[in-house]
Structure formats: C-alpha cells, structure tokens
Amino acid sequence: MTMATRTPPAPTPDSLARAERQRLAAEEGARAMADVEREAIAVRQNMERLRALREARDADAAAQMEAPTAAKPKPTRRVKRIVR
C-alpha cells in the first residue's frame, strides 16, 4: 500500500474543535493588531498636532521678546495744590 492511495482519517470532534479555536484565535489576533495600529496612528497624529501648537506658541513668544515694545510713558502724578 502506498501513501498516495491512503485517504486521510476522518476528523475527530476534538480536532475540529481545536481547529475552530485556532481559527477564532487567529481572527481575534488580527483584530487586536489592527486596533493597536489604529491607536498608534491616532497617538502619532495627536503628537504631531501638539508639536505644531507648541512650536507656534514658542515662535510667537520669541517674536514678542524680539519685537521692541513701545515704552509707555509713566503717568505723572497730579499734585494737589492747596490754595491759601
């Protein structure tokens, strides 16, 4: 008898259950990996947004430091004069 003429044995209920568990685990793993990747993308986008805001804030602060502010004249104090 050669190997080519042998038919594979019928799957047992245990082997079918094991195959189903493996299939479900593979699908769940793929979904989990997709969720992790989506979260990572969201985190990177948020970091990019916050970096842009921080750089804009720092640039604005630097521009205000460099720009000469007009010196406000000190208000003169009014002196009350007593009329005698």
Short mmCIF file of N, CA and C in Angstrom, two decimals:
data_model
loop_
_atom_site.label_atom_id
_atom_site.label_comp_id
_atom_site.label_asym_id
_atom_site.label_seq_id
_atom_site.Cartn_x
_atom_site.Cartn_y
_atom_site.Cartn_z
N MET A 1 0.84 -1.17 0.00
CA MET A 1 0.00 0.00 0.00
C MET A 1 0.89 1.24 0.00
N THR A 2 0.62 2.18 -0.90
CA THR A 2 1.42 3.38 -0.98
C THR A 2 0.70 4.54 -0.31
N MET A 3 1.42 5.60 -0.07
CA MET A 3 0.87 6.77 0.61
C MET A 3 -0.17 7.48 -0.26
N ALA A 4 -0.04 7.39 -1.56
CA ALA A 4 -0.94 8.10 -2.45
C ALA A 4 -2.34 7.51 -2.41
N THR A 5 -2.48 6.28 -2.11
CA THR A 5 -3.79 5.64 -2.11
C THR A 5 -4.50 5.73 -0.77
N ARG A 6 -3.78 6.16 0.27
CA ARG A 6 -4.41 6.26 1.59
C ARG A 6 -5.27 7.51 1.66
N THR A 7 -6.40 7.41 2.23
CA THR A 7 -7.25 8.57 2.45
C THR A 7 -6.99 9.07 3.86
N PRO A 8 -7.05 10.38 4.04
CA PRO A 8 -6.81 10.89 5.39
C PRO A 8 -7.93 10.43 6.31
N PRO A 9 -7.61 10.24 7.58
CA PRO A 9 -8.65 9.80 8.51
C PRO A 9 -9.69 10.90 8.69
N ALA A 10 -10.89 10.52 9.02
CA ALA A 10 -11.96 11.49 9.24
C ALA A 10 -11.61 12.35 10.45
N PRO A 11 -11.88 13.64 10.39
CA PRO A 11 -11.54 14.50 11.53
C PRO A 11 -12.40 14.14 12.74
N THR A 12 -11.75 14.13 13.87
CA THR A 12 -12.45 13.82 15.11
C THR A 12 -13.08 15.09 15.66
N PRO A 13 -14.07 14.98 16.50
CA PRO A 13 -14.66 16.20 17.09
C PRO A 13 -13.62 17.03 17.85
N ASP A 14 -12.66 16.38 18.49
CA ASP A 14 -11.62 17.13 19.19
C ASP A 14 -10.76 17.93 18.22
N SER A 15 -10.40 17.31 17.10
CA SER A 15 -9.56 18.02 16.13
C SER A 15 -10.34 19.15 15.47
N LEU A 16 -11.64 18.93 15.24
CA LEU A 16 -12.46 20.02 14.68
C LEU A 16 -12.57 21.18 15.67
N ALA A 17 -12.76 20.89 16.93
CA ALA A 17 -12.87 21.94 17.94
C ALA A 17 -11.55 22.70 18.06
N ARG A 18 -10.43 21.96 18.03
CA ARG A 18 -9.12 22.61 18.11
C ARG A 18 -8.90 23.52 16.90
N ALA A 19 -9.28 23.07 15.71
CA ALA A 19 -9.12 23.88 14.50
C ALA A 19 -9.99 25.14 14.58
N GLU A 20 -11.19 25.00 15.13
CA GLU A 20 -12.09 26.16 15.27
C GLU A 20 -11.51 27.17 16.27
N ARG A 21 -10.97 26.67 17.39
CA ARG A 21 -10.35 27.57 18.37
C ARG A 21 -9.16 28.30 17.76
N GLN A 22 -8.37 27.59 16.99
CA GLN A 22 -7.21 28.22 16.35
C GLN A 22 -7.65 29.28 15.34
N ARG A 23 -8.72 28.98 14.60
CA ARG A 23 -9.22 29.95 13.62
C ARG A 23 -9.72 31.21 14.33
N LEU A 24 -10.49 31.01 15.40
CA LEU A 24 -11.01 32.15 16.16
C LEU A 24 -9.88 32.97 16.78
N ALA A 25 -8.88 32.28 17.31
CA ALA A 25 -7.75 32.98 17.92
C ALA A 25 -6.99 33.79 16.87
N ALA A 26 -6.85 33.23 15.67
CA ALA A 26 -6.15 33.96 14.61
C ALA A 26 -6.93 35.21 14.20
N GLU A 27 -8.27 35.09 14.10
CA GLU A 27 -9.10 36.25 13.74
C GLU A 27 -9.03 37.31 14.84
N GLU A 28 -9.12 36.87 16.09
CA GLU A 28 -9.07 37.82 17.21
C GLU A 28 -7.71 38.52 17.27
N GLY A 29 -6.66 37.76 17.01
CA GLY A 29 -5.32 38.35 16.99
C GLY A 29 -5.17 39.39 15.90
N ALA A 30 -5.74 39.11 14.74
CA ALA A 30 -5.67 40.07 13.63
C ALA A 30 -6.44 41.34 13.99
N ARG A 31 -7.62 41.19 14.63
CA ARG A 31 -8.39 42.37 15.04
C ARG A 31 -7.63 43.17 16.08
N ALA A 32 -7.00 42.48 17.02
CA ALA A 32 -6.25 43.18 18.07
C ALA A 32 -5.08 43.95 17.47
N MET A 33 -4.39 43.34 16.52
CA MET A 33 -3.26 44.04 15.88
C MET A 33 -3.75 45.26 15.12
N ALA A 34 -4.91 45.15 14.46
CA ALA A 34 -5.46 46.30 13.73
C ALA A 34 -5.83 47.41 14.71
N ASP A 35 -6.41 47.04 15.87
CA ASP A 35 -6.76 48.05 16.88
C ASP A 35 -5.52 48.76 17.40
N VAL A 36 -4.48 48.00 17.67
CA VAL A 36 -3.23 48.58 18.17
C VAL A 36 -2.65 49.54 17.14
N GLU A 37 -2.68 49.16 15.89
CA GLU A 37 -2.13 50.02 14.83
C GLU A 37 -2.96 51.31 14.70
N ARG A 38 -4.30 51.19 14.80
CA ARG A 38 -5.14 52.40 14.72
C ARG A 38 -4.84 53.33 15.89
N GLU A 39 -4.69 52.78 17.07
CA GLU A 39 -4.39 53.60 18.24
C GLU A 39 -3.02 54.27 18.09
N ALA A 40 -2.06 53.55 17.56
CA ALA A 40 -0.72 54.12 17.36
C ALA A 40 -0.77 55.27 16.37
N ILE A 41 -1.57 55.12 15.32
CA ILE A 41 -1.71 56.20 14.33
C ILE A 41 -2.35 57.41 14.99
N ALA A 42 -3.38 57.18 15.80
CA ALA A 42 -4.05 58.29 16.48
C ALA A 42 -3.10 59.01 17.43
N VAL A 43 -2.27 58.26 18.14
CA VAL A 43 -1.31 58.87 19.06
C VAL A 43 -0.30 59.71 18.28
N ARG A 44 0.20 59.18 17.17
CA ARG A 44 1.17 59.95 16.37
C ARG A 44 0.55 61.22 15.81
N GLN A 45 -0.71 61.15 15.37
CA GLN A 45 -1.37 62.35 14.85
C GLN A 45 -1.55 63.38 15.95
N ASN A 46 -1.93 62.94 17.15
CA ASN A 46 -2.10 63.87 18.26
C ASN A 46 -0.76 64.50 18.65
N MET A 47 0.31 63.69 18.66
CA MET A 47 1.63 64.23 18.98
C MET A 47 2.04 65.27 17.95
N GLU A 48 1.76 65.01 16.68
CA GLU A 48 2.10 65.96 15.63
C GLU A 48 1.32 67.26 15.81
N ARG A 49 0.03 67.15 16.14
CA ARG A 49 -0.80 68.34 16.36
C ARG A 49 -0.28 69.15 17.54
N LEU A 50 0.04 68.47 18.64
CA LEU A 50 0.54 69.17 19.83
C LEU A 50 1.90 69.81 19.57
N ARG A 51 2.76 69.12 18.80
CA ARG A 51 4.07 69.67 18.47
C ARG A 51 3.90 70.96 17.66
N ALA A 52 2.98 70.94 16.69
CA ALA A 52 2.75 72.14 15.88
C ALA A 52 2.25 73.29 16.75
N LEU A 53 1.35 73.00 17.67
CA LEU A 53 0.86 74.05 18.57
C LEU A 53 1.97 74.60 19.44
N ARG A 54 2.82 73.70 19.97
CA ARG A 54 3.91 74.14 20.83
C ARG A 54 4.91 74.99 20.06
N GLU A 55 5.23 74.57 18.84
CA GLU A 55 6.18 75.33 18.03
C GLU A 55 5.61 76.70 17.68
N ALA A 56 4.31 76.76 17.38
CA ALA A 56 3.69 78.05 17.07
C ALA A 56 3.71 78.95 18.30
N ARG A 57 3.42 78.37 19.47
CA ARG A 57 3.43 79.16 20.71
C ARG A 57 4.83 79.68 21.00
N ASP A 58 5.84 78.81 20.84
CA ASP A 58 7.22 79.22 21.09
C ASP A 58 7.67 80.29 20.10
N ALA A 59 7.28 80.15 18.84
CA ALA A 59 7.65 81.15 17.84
C ALA A 59 6.99 82.49 18.16
N ASP A 60 5.74 82.45 18.60
CA ASP A 60 5.04 83.68 18.97
C ASP A 60 5.71 84.33 20.17
N ALA A 61 6.10 83.53 21.15
CA ALA A 61 6.76 84.08 22.33
C ALA A 61 8.12 84.68 21.96
N ALA A 62 8.84 84.02 21.07
CA ALA A 62 10.14 84.53 20.64
C ALA A 62 9.97 85.84 19.87
N ALA A 63 8.93 85.91 19.05
CA ALA A 63 8.69 87.14 18.29
C ALA A 63 8.34 88.29 19.22
N GLN A 64 7.59 88.01 20.26
CA GLN A 64 7.23 89.07 21.20
C GLN A 64 8.45 89.54 21.98
N MET A 65 9.37 88.63 22.26
CA MET A 65 10.58 89.02 23.00
C MET A 65 11.48 89.88 22.13
N GLU A 66 11.54 89.56 20.84
CA GLU A 66 12.43 90.30 19.94
C GLU A 66 11.85 91.65 19.56
N ALA A 67 10.55 91.73 19.44
CA ALA A 67 9.92 92.99 18.99
C ALA A 67 10.05 94.02 20.12
N PRO A 68 10.59 95.18 19.76
CA PRO A 68 10.69 96.22 20.81
C PRO A 68 9.30 96.73 21.15
N THR A 69 9.00 96.68 22.40
CA THR A 69 7.70 97.17 22.83
C THR A 69 7.82 98.67 23.03
N ALA A 70 6.80 99.38 22.66
CA ALA A 70 6.80 100.83 22.82
C ALA A 70 6.78 101.13 24.31
N ALA A 71 7.77 101.92 24.74
CA ALA A 71 7.86 102.25 26.16
C ALA A 71 6.71 103.18 26.51
N LYS A 72 5.92 102.74 27.45
CA LYS A 72 4.81 103.57 27.87
C LYS A 72 5.34 104.65 28.81
N PRO A 73 4.98 105.88 28.55
CA PRO A 73 5.45 106.92 29.47
C PRO A 73 4.75 106.76 30.82
N LYS A 74 5.53 107.00 31.86
CA LYS A 74 4.96 106.88 33.19
C LYS A 74 3.94 108.00 33.38
N PRO A 75 2.82 107.67 33.92
CA PRO A 75 1.83 108.73 34.16
C PRO A 75 2.37 109.66 35.26
N THR A 76 2.22 110.94 35.01
CA THR A 76 2.71 111.90 36.00
C THR A 76 1.69 112.01 37.13
N ARG A 77 2.20 112.13 38.30
CA ARG A 77 1.31 112.24 39.44
C ARG A 77 0.80 113.66 39.54
N ARG A 78 -0.45 113.76 39.79
CA ARG A 78 -1.02 115.08 39.95
C ARG A 78 -0.79 115.53 41.39
N VAL A 79 -0.35 116.69 41.52
CA VAL A 79 -0.09 117.24 42.86
C VAL A 79 -1.24 118.18 43.20
N LYS A 80 -1.83 117.90 44.32
CA LYS A 80 -2.93 118.78 44.75
C LYS A 80 -2.30 120.03 45.33
N ARG A 81 -2.79 121.11 44.90
CA ARG A 81 -2.29 122.37 45.44
C ARG A 81 -3.35 122.97 46.35
N ILE A 82 -2.90 123.38 47.46
CA ILE A 82 -3.82 123.98 48.41
C ILE A 82 -3.77 125.48 48.19
N VAL A 83 -4.92 126.00 47.91
CA VAL A 83 -5.00 127.45 47.67
C VAL A 83 -5.16 128.13 49.02
N ARG A 84 -4.26 129.14 49.31
CA ARG A 84 -4.31 129.84 50.58
C ARG A 84 -4.73 131.25 50.40
#
